[in-house]
Coordinates of C-alpha atoms in Angstrom, one line a residue:
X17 CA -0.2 26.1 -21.2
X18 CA -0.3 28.8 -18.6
X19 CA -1.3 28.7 -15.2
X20 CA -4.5 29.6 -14.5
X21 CA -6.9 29.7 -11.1
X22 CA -7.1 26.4 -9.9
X23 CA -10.9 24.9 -10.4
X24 CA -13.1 21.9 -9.9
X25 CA -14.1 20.1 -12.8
X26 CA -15.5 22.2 -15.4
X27 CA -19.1 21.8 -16.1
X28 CA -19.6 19.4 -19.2
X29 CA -16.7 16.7 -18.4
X30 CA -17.6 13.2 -18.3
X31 CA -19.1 12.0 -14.5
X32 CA -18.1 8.3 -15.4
X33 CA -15.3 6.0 -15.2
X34 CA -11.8 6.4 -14.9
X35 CA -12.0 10.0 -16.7
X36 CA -14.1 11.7 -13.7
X37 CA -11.9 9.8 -11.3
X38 CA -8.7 11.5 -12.6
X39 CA -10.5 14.6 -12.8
X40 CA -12.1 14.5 -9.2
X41 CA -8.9 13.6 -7.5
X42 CA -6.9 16.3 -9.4
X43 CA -5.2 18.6 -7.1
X44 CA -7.1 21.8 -7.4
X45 CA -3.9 23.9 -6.9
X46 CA -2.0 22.2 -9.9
X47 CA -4.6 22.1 -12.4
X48 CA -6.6 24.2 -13.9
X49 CA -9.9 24.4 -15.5
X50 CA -8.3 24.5 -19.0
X51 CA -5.8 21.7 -18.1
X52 CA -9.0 19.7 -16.4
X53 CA -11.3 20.1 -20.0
X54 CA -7.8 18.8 -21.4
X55 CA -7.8 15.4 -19.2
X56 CA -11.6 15.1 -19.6
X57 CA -12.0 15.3 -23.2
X58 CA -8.2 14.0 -24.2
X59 CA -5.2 16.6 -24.6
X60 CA -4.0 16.8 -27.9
X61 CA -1.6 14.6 -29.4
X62 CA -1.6 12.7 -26.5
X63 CA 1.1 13.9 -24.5
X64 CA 1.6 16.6 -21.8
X65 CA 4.2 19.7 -22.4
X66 CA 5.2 22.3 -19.9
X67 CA 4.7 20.4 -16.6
X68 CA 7.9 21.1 -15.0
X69 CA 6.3 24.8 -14.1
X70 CA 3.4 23.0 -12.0
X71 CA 6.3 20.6 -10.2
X72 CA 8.0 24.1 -8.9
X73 CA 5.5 26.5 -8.1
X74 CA 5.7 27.4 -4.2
X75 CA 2.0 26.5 -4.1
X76 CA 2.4 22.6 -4.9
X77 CA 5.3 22.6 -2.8
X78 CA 3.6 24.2 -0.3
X79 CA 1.1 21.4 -0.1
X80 CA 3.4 19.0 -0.8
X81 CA 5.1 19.8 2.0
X82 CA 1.8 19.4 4.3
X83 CA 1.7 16.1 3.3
X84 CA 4.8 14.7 3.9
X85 CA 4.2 16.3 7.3
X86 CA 1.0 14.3 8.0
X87 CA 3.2 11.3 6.9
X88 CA 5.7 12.2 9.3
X89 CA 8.1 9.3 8.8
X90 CA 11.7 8.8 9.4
X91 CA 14.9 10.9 8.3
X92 CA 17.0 10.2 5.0
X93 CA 20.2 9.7 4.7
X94 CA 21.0 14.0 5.4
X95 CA 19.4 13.1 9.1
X96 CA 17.1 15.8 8.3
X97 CA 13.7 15.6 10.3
X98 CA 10.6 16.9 9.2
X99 CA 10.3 18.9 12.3
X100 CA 13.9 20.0 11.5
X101 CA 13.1 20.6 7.9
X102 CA 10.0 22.5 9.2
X103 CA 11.8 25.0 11.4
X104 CA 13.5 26.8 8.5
X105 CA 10.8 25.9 6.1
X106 CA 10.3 29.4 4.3
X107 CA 14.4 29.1 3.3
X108 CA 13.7 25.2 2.3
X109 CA 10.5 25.3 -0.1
X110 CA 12.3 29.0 -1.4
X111 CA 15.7 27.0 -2.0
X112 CA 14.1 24.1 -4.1
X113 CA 11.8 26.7 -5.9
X114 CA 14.6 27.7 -7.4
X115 CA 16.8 24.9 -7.8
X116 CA 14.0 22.9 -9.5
X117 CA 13.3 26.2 -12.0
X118 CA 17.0 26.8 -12.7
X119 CA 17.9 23.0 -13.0
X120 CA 20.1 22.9 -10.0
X121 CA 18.0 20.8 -8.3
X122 CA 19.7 16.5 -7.4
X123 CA 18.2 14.3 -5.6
X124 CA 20.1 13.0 -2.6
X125 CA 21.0 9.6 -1.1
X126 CA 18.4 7.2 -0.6
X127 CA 18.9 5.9 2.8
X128 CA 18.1 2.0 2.9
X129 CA 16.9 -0.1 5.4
X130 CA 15.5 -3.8 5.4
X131 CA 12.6 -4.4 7.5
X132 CA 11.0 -7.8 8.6
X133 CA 8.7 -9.7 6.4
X134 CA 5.9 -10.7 9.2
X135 CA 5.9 -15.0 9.6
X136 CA 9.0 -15.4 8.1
X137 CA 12.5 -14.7 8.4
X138 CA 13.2 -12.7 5.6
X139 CA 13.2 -8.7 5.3
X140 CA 11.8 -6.6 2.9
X141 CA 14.2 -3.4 1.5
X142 CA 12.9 0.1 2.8
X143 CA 14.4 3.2 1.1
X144 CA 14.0 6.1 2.9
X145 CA 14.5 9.2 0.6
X146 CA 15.5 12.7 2.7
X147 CA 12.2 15.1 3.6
X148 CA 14.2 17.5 0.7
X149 CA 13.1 14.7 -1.8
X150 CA 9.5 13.1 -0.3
X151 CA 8.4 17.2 -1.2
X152 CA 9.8 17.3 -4.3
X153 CA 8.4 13.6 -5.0
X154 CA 5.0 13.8 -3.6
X155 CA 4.8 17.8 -5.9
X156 CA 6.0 15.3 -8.7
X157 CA 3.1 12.8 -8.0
X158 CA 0.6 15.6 -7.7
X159 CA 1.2 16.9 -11.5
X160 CA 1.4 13.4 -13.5
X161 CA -0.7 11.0 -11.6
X162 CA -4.0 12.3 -13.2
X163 CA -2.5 12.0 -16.4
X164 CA -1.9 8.3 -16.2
X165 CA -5.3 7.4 -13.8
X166 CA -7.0 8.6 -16.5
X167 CA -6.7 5.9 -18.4
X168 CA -5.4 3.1 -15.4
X169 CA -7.2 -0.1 -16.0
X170 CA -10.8 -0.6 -13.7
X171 CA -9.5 -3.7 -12.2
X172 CA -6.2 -1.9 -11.0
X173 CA -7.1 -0.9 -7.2
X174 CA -3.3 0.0 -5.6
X175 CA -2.1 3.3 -4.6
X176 CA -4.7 4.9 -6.6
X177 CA -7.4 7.8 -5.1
X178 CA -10.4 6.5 -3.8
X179 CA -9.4 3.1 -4.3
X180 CA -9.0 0.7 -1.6
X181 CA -7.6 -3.2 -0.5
X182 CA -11.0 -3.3 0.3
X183 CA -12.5 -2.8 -2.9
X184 CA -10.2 -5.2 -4.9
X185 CA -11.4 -8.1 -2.2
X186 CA -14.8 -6.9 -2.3
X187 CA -14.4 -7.6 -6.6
X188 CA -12.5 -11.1 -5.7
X189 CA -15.4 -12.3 -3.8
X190 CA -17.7 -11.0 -6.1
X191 CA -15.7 -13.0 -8.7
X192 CA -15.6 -16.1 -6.4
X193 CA -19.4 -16.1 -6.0
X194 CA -20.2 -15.8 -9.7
X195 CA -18.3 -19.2 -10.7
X196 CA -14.6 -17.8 -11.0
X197 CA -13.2 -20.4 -8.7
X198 CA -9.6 -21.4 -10.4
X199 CA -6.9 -18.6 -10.0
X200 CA -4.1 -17.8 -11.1
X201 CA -2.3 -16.9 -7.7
X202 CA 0.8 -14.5 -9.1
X203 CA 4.0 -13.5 -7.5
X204 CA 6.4 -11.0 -9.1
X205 CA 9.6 -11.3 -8.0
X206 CA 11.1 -8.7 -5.9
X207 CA 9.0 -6.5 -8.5
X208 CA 10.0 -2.5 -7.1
X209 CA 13.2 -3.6 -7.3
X210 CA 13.6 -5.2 -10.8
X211 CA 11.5 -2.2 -12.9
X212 CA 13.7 -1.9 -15.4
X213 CA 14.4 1.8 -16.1
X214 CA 14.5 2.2 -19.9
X215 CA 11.0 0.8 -20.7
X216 CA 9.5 2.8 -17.6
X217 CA 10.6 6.3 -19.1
X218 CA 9.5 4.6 -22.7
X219 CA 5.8 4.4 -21.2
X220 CA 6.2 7.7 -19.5
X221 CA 6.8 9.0 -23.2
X222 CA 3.9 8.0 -23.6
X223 CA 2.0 10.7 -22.1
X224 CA 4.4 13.7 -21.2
X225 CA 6.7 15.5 -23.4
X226 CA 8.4 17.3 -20.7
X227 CA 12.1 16.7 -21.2
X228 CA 12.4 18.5 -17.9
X229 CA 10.3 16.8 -15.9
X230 CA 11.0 12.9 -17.4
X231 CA 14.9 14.3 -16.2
X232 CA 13.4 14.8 -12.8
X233 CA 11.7 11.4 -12.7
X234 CA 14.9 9.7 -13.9
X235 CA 17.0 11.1 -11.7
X236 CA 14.8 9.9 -8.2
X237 CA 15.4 6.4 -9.9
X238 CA 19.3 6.9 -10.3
X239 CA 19.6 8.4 -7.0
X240 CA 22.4 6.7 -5.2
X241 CA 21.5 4.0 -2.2
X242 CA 23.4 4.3 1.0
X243 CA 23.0 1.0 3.3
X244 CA 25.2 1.0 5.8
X245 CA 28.5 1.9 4.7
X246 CA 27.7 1.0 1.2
X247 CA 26.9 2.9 -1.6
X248 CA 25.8 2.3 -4.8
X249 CA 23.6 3.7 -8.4
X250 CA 20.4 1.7 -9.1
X251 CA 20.3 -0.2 -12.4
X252 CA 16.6 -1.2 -12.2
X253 CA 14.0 -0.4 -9.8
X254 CA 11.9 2.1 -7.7
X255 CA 12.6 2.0 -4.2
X256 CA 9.7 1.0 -1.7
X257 CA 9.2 4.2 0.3
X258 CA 9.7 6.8 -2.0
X259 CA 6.4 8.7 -2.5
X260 CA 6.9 8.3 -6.9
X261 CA 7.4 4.5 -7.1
X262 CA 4.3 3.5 -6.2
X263 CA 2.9 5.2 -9.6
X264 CA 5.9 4.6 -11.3
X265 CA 5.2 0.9 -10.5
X266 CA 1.1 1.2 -11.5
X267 CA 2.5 2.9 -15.0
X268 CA 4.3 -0.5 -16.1
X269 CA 1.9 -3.1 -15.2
X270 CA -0.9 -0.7 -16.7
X271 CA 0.0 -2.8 -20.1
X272 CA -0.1 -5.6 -18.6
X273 CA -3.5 -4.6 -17.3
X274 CA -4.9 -3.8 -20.3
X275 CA -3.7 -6.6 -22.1
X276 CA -5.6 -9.3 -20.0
X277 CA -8.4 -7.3 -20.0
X278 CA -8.8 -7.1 -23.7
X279 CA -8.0 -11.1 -23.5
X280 CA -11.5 -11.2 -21.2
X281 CA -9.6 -12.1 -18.2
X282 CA -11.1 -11.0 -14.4
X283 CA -7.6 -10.0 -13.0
X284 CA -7.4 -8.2 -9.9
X285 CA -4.6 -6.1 -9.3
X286 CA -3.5 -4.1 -6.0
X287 CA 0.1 -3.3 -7.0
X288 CA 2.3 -6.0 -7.3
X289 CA -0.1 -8.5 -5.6
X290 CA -2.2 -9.6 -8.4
X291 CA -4.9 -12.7 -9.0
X292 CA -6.5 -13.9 -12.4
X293 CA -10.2 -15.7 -11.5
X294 CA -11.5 -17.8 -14.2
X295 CA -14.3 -20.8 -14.6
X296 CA -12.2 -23.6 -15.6
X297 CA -8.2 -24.9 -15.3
X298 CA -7.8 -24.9 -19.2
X299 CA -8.7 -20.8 -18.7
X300 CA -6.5 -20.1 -16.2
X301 CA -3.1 -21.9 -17.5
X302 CA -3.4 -20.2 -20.9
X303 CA -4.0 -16.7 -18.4
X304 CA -1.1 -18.0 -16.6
X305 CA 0.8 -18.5 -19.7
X306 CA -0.1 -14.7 -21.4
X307 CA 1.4 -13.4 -18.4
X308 CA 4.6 -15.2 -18.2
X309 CA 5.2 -13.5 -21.9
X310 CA 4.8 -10.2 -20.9
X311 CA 6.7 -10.4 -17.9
X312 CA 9.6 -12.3 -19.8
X313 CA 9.4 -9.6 -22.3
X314 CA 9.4 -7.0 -20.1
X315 CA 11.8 -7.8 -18.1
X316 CA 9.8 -9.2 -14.9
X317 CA 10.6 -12.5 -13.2
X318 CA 7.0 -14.5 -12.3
X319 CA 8.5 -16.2 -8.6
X320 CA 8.8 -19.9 -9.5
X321 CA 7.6 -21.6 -6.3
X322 CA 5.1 -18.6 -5.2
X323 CA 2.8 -18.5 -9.0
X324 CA 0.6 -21.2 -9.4
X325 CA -3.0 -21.9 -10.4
X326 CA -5.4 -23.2 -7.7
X327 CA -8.6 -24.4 -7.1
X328 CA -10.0 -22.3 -4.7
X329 CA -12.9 -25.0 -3.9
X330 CA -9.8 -27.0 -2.6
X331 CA -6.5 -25.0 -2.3
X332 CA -7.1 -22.0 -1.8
X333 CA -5.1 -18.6 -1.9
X334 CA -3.7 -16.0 0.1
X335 CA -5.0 -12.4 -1.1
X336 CA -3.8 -9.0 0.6
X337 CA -4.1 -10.4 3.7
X338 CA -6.4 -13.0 3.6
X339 CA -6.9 -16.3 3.0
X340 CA -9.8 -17.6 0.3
X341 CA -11.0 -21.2 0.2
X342 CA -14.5 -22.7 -0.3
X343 CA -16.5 -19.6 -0.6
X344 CA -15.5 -18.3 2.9
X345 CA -12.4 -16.0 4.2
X346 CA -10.1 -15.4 7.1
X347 CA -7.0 -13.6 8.2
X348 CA -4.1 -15.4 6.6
X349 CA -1.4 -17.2 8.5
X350 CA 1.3 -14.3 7.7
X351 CA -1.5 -11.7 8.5
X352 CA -1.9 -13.5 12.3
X353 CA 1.5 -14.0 12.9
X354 CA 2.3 -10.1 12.1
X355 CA -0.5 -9.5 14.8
X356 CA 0.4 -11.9 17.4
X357 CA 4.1 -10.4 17.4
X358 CA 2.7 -7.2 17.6
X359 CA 0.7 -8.2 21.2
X360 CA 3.6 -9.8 22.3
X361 CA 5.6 -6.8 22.0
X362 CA 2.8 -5.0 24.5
X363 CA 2.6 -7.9 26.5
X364 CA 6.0 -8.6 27.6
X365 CA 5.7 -10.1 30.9
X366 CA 8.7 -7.3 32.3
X367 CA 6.6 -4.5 31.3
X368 CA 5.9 -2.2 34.0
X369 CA 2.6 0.0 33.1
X370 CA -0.2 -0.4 34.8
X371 CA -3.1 -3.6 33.2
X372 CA -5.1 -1.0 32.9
X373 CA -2.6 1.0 30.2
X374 CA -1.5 -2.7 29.1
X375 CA -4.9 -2.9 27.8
X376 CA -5.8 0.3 26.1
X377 CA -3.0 -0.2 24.4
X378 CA -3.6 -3.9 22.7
X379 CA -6.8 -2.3 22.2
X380 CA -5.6 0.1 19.5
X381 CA -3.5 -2.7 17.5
X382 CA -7.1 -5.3 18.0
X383 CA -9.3 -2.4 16.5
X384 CA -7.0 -1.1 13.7
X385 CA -7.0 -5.4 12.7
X386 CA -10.4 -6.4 13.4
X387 CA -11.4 -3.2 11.0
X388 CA -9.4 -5.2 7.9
X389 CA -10.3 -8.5 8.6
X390 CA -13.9 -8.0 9.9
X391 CA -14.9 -10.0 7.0
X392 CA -13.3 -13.2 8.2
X393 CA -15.9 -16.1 9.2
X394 CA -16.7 -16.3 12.6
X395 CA -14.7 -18.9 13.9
X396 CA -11.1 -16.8 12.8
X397 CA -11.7 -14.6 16.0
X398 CA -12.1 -17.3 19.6
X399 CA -8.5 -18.5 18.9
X400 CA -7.0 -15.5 18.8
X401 CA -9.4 -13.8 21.8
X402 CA -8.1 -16.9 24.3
X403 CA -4.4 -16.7 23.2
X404 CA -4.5 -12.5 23.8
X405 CA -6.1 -13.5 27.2
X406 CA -3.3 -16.4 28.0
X407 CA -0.7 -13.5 27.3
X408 CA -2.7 -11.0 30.3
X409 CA -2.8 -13.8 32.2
X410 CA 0.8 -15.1 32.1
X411 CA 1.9 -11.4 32.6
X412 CA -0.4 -11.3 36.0
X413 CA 0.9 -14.5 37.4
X414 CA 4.6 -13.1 36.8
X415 CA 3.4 -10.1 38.7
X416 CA 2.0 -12.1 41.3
X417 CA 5.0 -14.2 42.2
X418 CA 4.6 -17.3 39.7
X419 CA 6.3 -19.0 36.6
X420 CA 5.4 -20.0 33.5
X421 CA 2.3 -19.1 30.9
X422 CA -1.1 -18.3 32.6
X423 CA -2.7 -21.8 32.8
X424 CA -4.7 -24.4 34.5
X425 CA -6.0 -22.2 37.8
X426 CA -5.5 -18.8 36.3
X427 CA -8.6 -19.2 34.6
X428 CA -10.2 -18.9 38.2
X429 CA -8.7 -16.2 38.9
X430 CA -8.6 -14.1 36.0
X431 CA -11.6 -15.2 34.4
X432 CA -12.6 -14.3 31.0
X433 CA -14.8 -11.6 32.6
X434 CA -12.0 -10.0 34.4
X435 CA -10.7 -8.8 31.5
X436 CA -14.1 -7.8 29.9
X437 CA -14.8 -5.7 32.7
X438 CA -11.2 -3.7 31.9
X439 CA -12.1 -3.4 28.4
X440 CA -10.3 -5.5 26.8
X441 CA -12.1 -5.5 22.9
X442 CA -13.4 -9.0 21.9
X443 CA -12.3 -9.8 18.6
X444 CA -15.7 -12.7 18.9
X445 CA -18.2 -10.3 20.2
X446 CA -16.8 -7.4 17.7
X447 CA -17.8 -9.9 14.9
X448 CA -20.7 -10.3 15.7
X449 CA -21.8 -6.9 16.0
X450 CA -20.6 -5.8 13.0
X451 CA -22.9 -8.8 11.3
X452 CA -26.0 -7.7 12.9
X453 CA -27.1 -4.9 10.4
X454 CA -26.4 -7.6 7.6
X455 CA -28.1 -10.4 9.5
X456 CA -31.6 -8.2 10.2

């Protein structure tokens, strides 16, 4: 298939379901009208040739490039910045032009890192893949992602255009409300870690009969891992971080997607996160039960403590952030303690800026949380507001010559009102603003 112009969907392709939404979110300088009709209507034979053309043309990689520039994000293991990488940027897109069309092109070491898991004292492994790569990744990931979102599951919401965490908890609630009140809470183990390779490029197969390009996917999995002084070549896995793994890691739970939905299961899937809402116990265990087969078979670990099935009229469960019991929802404990450390890092009673700057900037970590979990019940928010305030307030009495957190008098002296009048933003009265269209 040649290239072509690049075009919006051609008239006559379907406007519905997961068809237009591969087809609307199709990068309009990779694919082409003909290539579009393709997707919409189903290419022949099923599989995708000559893709490895579209991966290495200087237009994709021009873009691709703008991308990982808006991502910004930290240097691999060459210590290559983007801004570095920028500054001869006409030499770099040129040189992996042609390394990528002559088959020169390796991946290089994937610089890991292990950052903290918020509430807990465990870390999560980062891998931090040079700029070189992230371009050549996210050019990668603008050729085959239509391909597969064409036919991703409708209860599958992570990483995926126009999707969002708010629409899967939107569709959990939704679930809750109609009767779906036992769930099967599911944790896969260390999951990006543990893909195994062999049956990922088997479902890849699938769909694209590139030899070139599957190469170029395996070879970002077998990349070496530098951490620390150690070095090593991945087994298993997609690292977390690299701009491929997180639709390398939608493309092997999309069987297990479609196999619960052809059992009439409501799963709900962002990612590896996943919940299974049913109307009685007996219904969830045998859901619970399917998908410790396919994990087992498929080389997945379900984690043993972390998987259970819960009422949620009683128990409860923890969902992208939140926590659902009883018909109602607020921030999970996890999801408070990542913000409270984040406040105490800007409220350190040593810091110097003015309470002025101290506050604009708790502002911006309040607003960016309050837009998540807006849809927490009311009484989630007064906690938090007086423990933000007790922070200001133990900072001030430092300042002013005393020990200790602010207490007891400081509440005279730095009355709630004090900090209104600075600006401080009100998780309570946010709240209930944002309810007041709903309420009228």
């Amino acid at each position: 298939m040649t290239e072509e112009r690049p075009a919006s969907v051609p008239p006559g392709a379907p406007q519905a379901g997961e068809t237009s939404s591969a087809t609307r979110h199709a990068k309009p300088w990779v694919w082409t009208e003909r290539m579009l009709a393709a997707l919409a209507n189903g290419v022949k034979g099923g599989k995708w040739f000559r893709l490895i053309d579209k991966v290495f043309s200087r237009r994709n990689l021009d873009r691709a490039f703008e991308q990982v520039a808006r991502n910004d994000g930290a240097a691999g293991a060459d210590h290559v910045t983007v801004d570095a990488f920028e500054l001869h940027l006409e030499e770099n897109l040129r040189t992996l032009h042609e390394d990528l069309r002559s088959d020169a092109y390796r991946p290089q070491e994937i610089r890991r890192t292990r950052i903290p898991k918020p509430g807990t004292g465990e870390t999560r492994p980062l891998g931090i893949p040079t700029v070189r790569d992230r371009v050549v990744q996210t050019a990668l990931v603008h050729v085959i992602e239509p391909i597969f979102e064409r036919d991703f599951a409708e209860h599958s919401y992570g990483f995926r255009p126009g999707r969002s965490c708010k629409d899967a908890l939107r569709r959990v609630a939704e679930l809750l409300k109609s009767g779906h009140h036992y769930v099967v809470d599911a944790d896969l183990k260390s999951y990006f870690d543990t893909i195994p390779h062999g049956p990922l490029l088997d479902r890849l197969r699938e769909k694209i009969a590139d030899g070139r390009a599957l190469s170029l996917i395996q070879s970002f999995l077998e990349a070496d891992v530098l951490e620390g002084l150690a070095a090593w070549t991945p087994e298993e896995g997609a690292p977390q971080g690299a701009v491929l793994s997180p639709l390398l890691s939608n493309v092997y739970l999309d069987a297990l997607d479609h196999l619960m939905a052809e059992a009439g299961y409501e799963m709900v899937r962002y990612a590896d996160d996943f919940v299974i809402l049913c109307r009685s116990a007996e219904e969830a265990e045998k859901a619970l039960e399917l998908v410790r087969e396919w994990t087992q078979a498929n080389g997945l670990t379900l984690h043993p403590t972390k998987t259970q099935v819960v009422d949620e009229r009683s128990g409860g469960f923890d969902f992208l952030g939140y926590h659902f019991e009883r018909g109602w929802r607020k921030p999970r404990k996890k999801s408070v303690a990542k913000l409270r450390e984040g406040i105490r890092r800007k409220t350190r009673r040593k810091r110097g800026d003015s309470l002025e700057f101290i506050i604009q900037d708790v502002n911006k970590t309040l607003r960016g949380w309050f837009e998540y979990f807006k849809h927490s019940r009311s009484w989630a928010f007064p906690r938090l507001d007086s423990w933000i305030r007790m922070r200001l307030r133990s900072l001030l009495r430092k300042r002013s010559g005393r020990r200790g957190r602010g207490r007891g008098l400081d509440h005279q002296r730095w009355p709630n009102a004090f900090f209104a009048d600075r600006g401080l933003f009100n998780l309570e009265t946010a709240h209930a603003k944002a309810r007041q269209p709903s309420l009228r």
